[in-house]
């Protein structure tokens, strides 16, 4: 039911508390919320059996482990081998990571951990690390693009600090009154970290009576370090003002996808049964469901780029209880196929503390209903990876197709041909160019919008020395991105040689570095919607080159130092569809590759690191596998994906599988252009000059759930010679925001009538239908119509019942004949006229049946002329007609062994139902008759 969520609440009432429970039930019903446009497509039911206030949880529940997170400047930790025995009856799960890895993560801390410890362990002489607001410029003399550091621009190694984006995640944890421990040295009066984001975000929370859950620990003296840390952690048990996470226990959940065929579901529904328990005195909980619609691994409660919240359901003000069930159905579209990650979360409304569980369920459809993805690969010179050839046969596997799930088609075109198509384009549509379409040599469109779902720029080291060489080509790709459609950039599609026009990937770097998230610093913030890192030097610009790029420029092989090596290992840093579907991946082996040139802007909430580089047997410089800012291999940013593949030919099926996963994720996260069907007119069709309008219908369909209504423009061009056409003029429009009775509904057939021009010299029309969504992802289709004075009735014939042009008949027997013709437009009536070659003979014609395209239709015979008939409905529709007739000649006119003909004369006609013009048949077919004593020939 559109716009309606069905909610079923069942309340188990305790004796003596019926009235209170009724009042609470009424309050719950009022608080049910319908959140986000996606909720319109889901049918959700929730049943809750509450536990009376103050009641104990089910005794069968086991005590869960205590989850502790430790973050340090580097990889030297305080809690390794720590004695947790002072925490009774609890197992402790310890997660440790460096600050560079922490700022590369996307997971929510509130709901995952019970205690967070931000330390300041600066490591050892061999493994030093420290927080810093600004990276060092020590040793940076030569700039990667050439020139001396500090003359025109100033470069620094990256700092070691928290980002404001991740600080906000930690602040949410602190605000929920859960235990957060900081090393005291971070906030000392003499601290050298006062310019860091770590200090600036959290110094006001330290020694703040409003935050008794924020604790400092002194680790400066080795002999009492362990004791001090133990005392800090003991606050979790000993301070009643420190909040505890609510308990969420899943009794049943949807089937978990494990990468096998048997773990797919066809029924698009997911059900949960769970118990919840508050650990605060308020006993007031909120239940939320999330679906990771775009597959980026982030479950967003607020609207994302597409105006779509991923929170699909919320129920407020629940008491602790057992047997809570939530069931919902996914929409029946191809976008609902494949992996559907979910998150079930509860929030203690008294404290803000959360608990959540995540999982992923996979769905498939019947064969033929797969999600269809159209990929354009723009190949550079020396291309190292063919998306079609290498994925069609990856160690004997066709990775481009999964029955009932997805079907990837691939067009491969050289970037040189793409450039040529746009080089001299002034307006209109760029020409098609040679390409390989699913392995076959053909021509393919270079117009991106409406023809492709994803564009891949790759693959080659230094992008084969290529670039997008003209503004039209660059603008085409930028426009495609602006419509939220998917683009993948790959290895070396950005260059460090930023001051040399004409070098490889120079134009792509200038135009796409910021869109890719590879511009970290800004002189002026592009907008006020988020925080941007300012230039580290107020007087000079900085490109923000990655650490290894700066090392290579200053300590290269010429000095005997190894600063440029390739590696064959990639480290998984976050989970999303790139690592989960259709292939479940961990750390992977990749073809030899190397670092890229710019630091990532990790303040951008849309950037999701997936893989970073780590050392393999052939390298030693990738020693920080958690450093997503500098050593990224694969990441996503909204509908843009970056992959480090391309330095050399992939030789690992793991990398092939990651690439398929990346395509699937890109499609899921992207906006899709509609598809378009036009009915009633076809290219090259003739239309009558006398007709006053062009009548047809079209259907625009979009698989994106948010696009319940679409937009369309109908345009018309004319020609007086059939070859040279005027510019298109918009003659009709439909908008998603139109009145509910007139707007264009996704997937519905829309009739259209266009008035023709009054100019009698028009020889042809072109009709163009452009359908597009609110992001302007569009598809268009043109139809050429010849404007001719075309006869409405064509291909007349008269035959025997058996379809022959001659027949035998017994003397004075009625002739059983069929009159046939093609009607190209609706007719208001038919008029037959027949003659025979017998001198002076009379004829009586009786019409017994009328068939159109083999189906019998009802008709009426004219009262004054029984050779004229009318439809019982409004008009005879276009089609192939057969009229059954019985022809009786005047008595005595036939003689045995006599031959004669019956002719359908040119007075036979049809009346045009629209113009009321009468058209006669263009020829006079005849039937040869031979009179016999008994039938011989039919």
Coordinates of N, CA, C and O in Angstrom, one line a residue, residues 419 462-470 474 495-511:
X419 N 37.9 11.0 -26.9 CA 38.3 12.4 -27.1 C 38.0 13.0 -28.5 O 37.5 14.1 -28.6
X462 N 50.8 5.2 -15.4 CA 50.7 6.6 -15.9 C 49.6 6.8 -16.9 O 49.7 7.6 -17.8
X463 N 48.5 6.0 -16.7 CA 47.4 6.0 -17.6 C 47.8 5.9 -19.1 O 47.1 6.5 -20.0
X464 N 48.8 5.2 -19.4 CA 49.3 5.0 -20.8 C 49.7 6.2 -21.4 O 49.8 6.3 -22.7
X465 N 50.1 7.3 -20.6 CA 50.4 8.6 -21.2 C 49.3 9.4 -21.7 O 49.4 10.4 -22.4
X466 N 48.0 8.9 -21.4 CA 46.8 9.5 -22.0 C 46.2 10.5 -21.0 O 46.6 10.6 -19.9
X467 N 45.1 11.1 -21.5 CA 44.3 12.1 -20.7 C 43.0 12.3 -21.5 O 42.8 11.9 -22.6
X468 N 42.1 13.0 -20.8 CA 41.0 13.6 -21.5 C 41.4 15.0 -22.0 O 41.8 15.8 -21.3
X469 N 41.4 15.1 -23.4 CA 42.2 16.2 -24.0 C 41.4 17.4 -24.4 O 42.0 18.4 -24.9
X470 N 40.1 17.4 -24.2 CA 39.3 18.6 -24.5 C 38.2 18.9 -23.5 O 37.8 18.0 -22.8
X474 N 35.8 16.4 -21.0 CA 35.9 16.6 -19.5 C 34.5 16.9 -19.0 O 34.1 16.4 -17.9
X495 N 47.9 12.7 -11.7 CA 49.3 12.8 -11.8 C 49.9 13.8 -10.7 O 49.2 14.7 -10.3
X496 N 51.1 13.5 -10.3 CA 51.8 14.3 -9.4 C 52.5 15.5 -10.1 O 52.8 16.5 -9.5
X497 N 52.5 15.4 -11.5 CA 53.2 16.5 -12.3 C 52.2 17.6 -12.5 O 51.7 17.8 -13.6
X498 N 51.8 18.3 -11.5 CA 50.6 19.2 -11.5 C 50.9 20.5 -12.2 O 49.9 21.3 -12.3
X499 N 52.1 20.8 -12.6 CA 52.4 22.0 -13.2 C 52.8 21.9 -14.7 O 53.4 22.8 -15.2
X500 N 52.5 20.7 -15.3 CA 53.0 20.5 -16.7 C 51.8 20.1 -17.5 O 51.5 18.9 -17.7
X501 N 51.1 21.1 -18.1 CA 50.0 20.8 -19.1 C 50.6 19.9 -20.2 O 51.7 20.1 -20.7
X502 N 49.8 18.9 -20.6 CA 50.2 18.0 -21.6 C 50.8 16.7 -21.1 O 50.9 15.7 -21.8
X503 N 51.1 16.7 -19.8 CA 51.6 15.4 -19.2 C 50.4 14.5 -19.0 O 49.3 14.9 -19.0
X504 N 50.7 13.2 -18.8 CA 49.7 12.2 -18.5 C 48.7 12.6 -17.4 O 49.1 13.1 -16.4
X505 N 47.4 12.5 -17.7 CA 46.3 12.7 -16.7 C 46.3 14.1 -16.1 O 45.7 14.3 -15.1
X506 N 47.0 15.1 -16.8 CA 47.0 16.4 -16.2 C 45.6 17.0 -16.1 O 45.2 17.6 -15.1
X507 N 44.8 17.0 -17.2 CA 43.5 17.5 -17.2 C 42.6 16.8 -16.2 O 41.7 17.5 -15.6
X508 N 42.7 15.5 -16.2 CA 41.9 14.8 -15.2 C 42.2 15.2 -13.8 O 41.3 15.2 -12.9
X509 N 43.5 15.4 -13.5 CA 43.9 15.9 -12.2 C 43.3 17.2 -11.8 O 42.8 17.5 -10.7
X510 N 43.4 18.2 -12.8 CA 42.9 19.5 -12.6 C 41.4 19.5 -12.4 O 40.9 20.3 -11.6
X511 N 40.7 18.6 -13.0 CA 39.2 18.7 -13.0 C 38.6 17.7 -12.0 O 37.4 18.0 -11.6

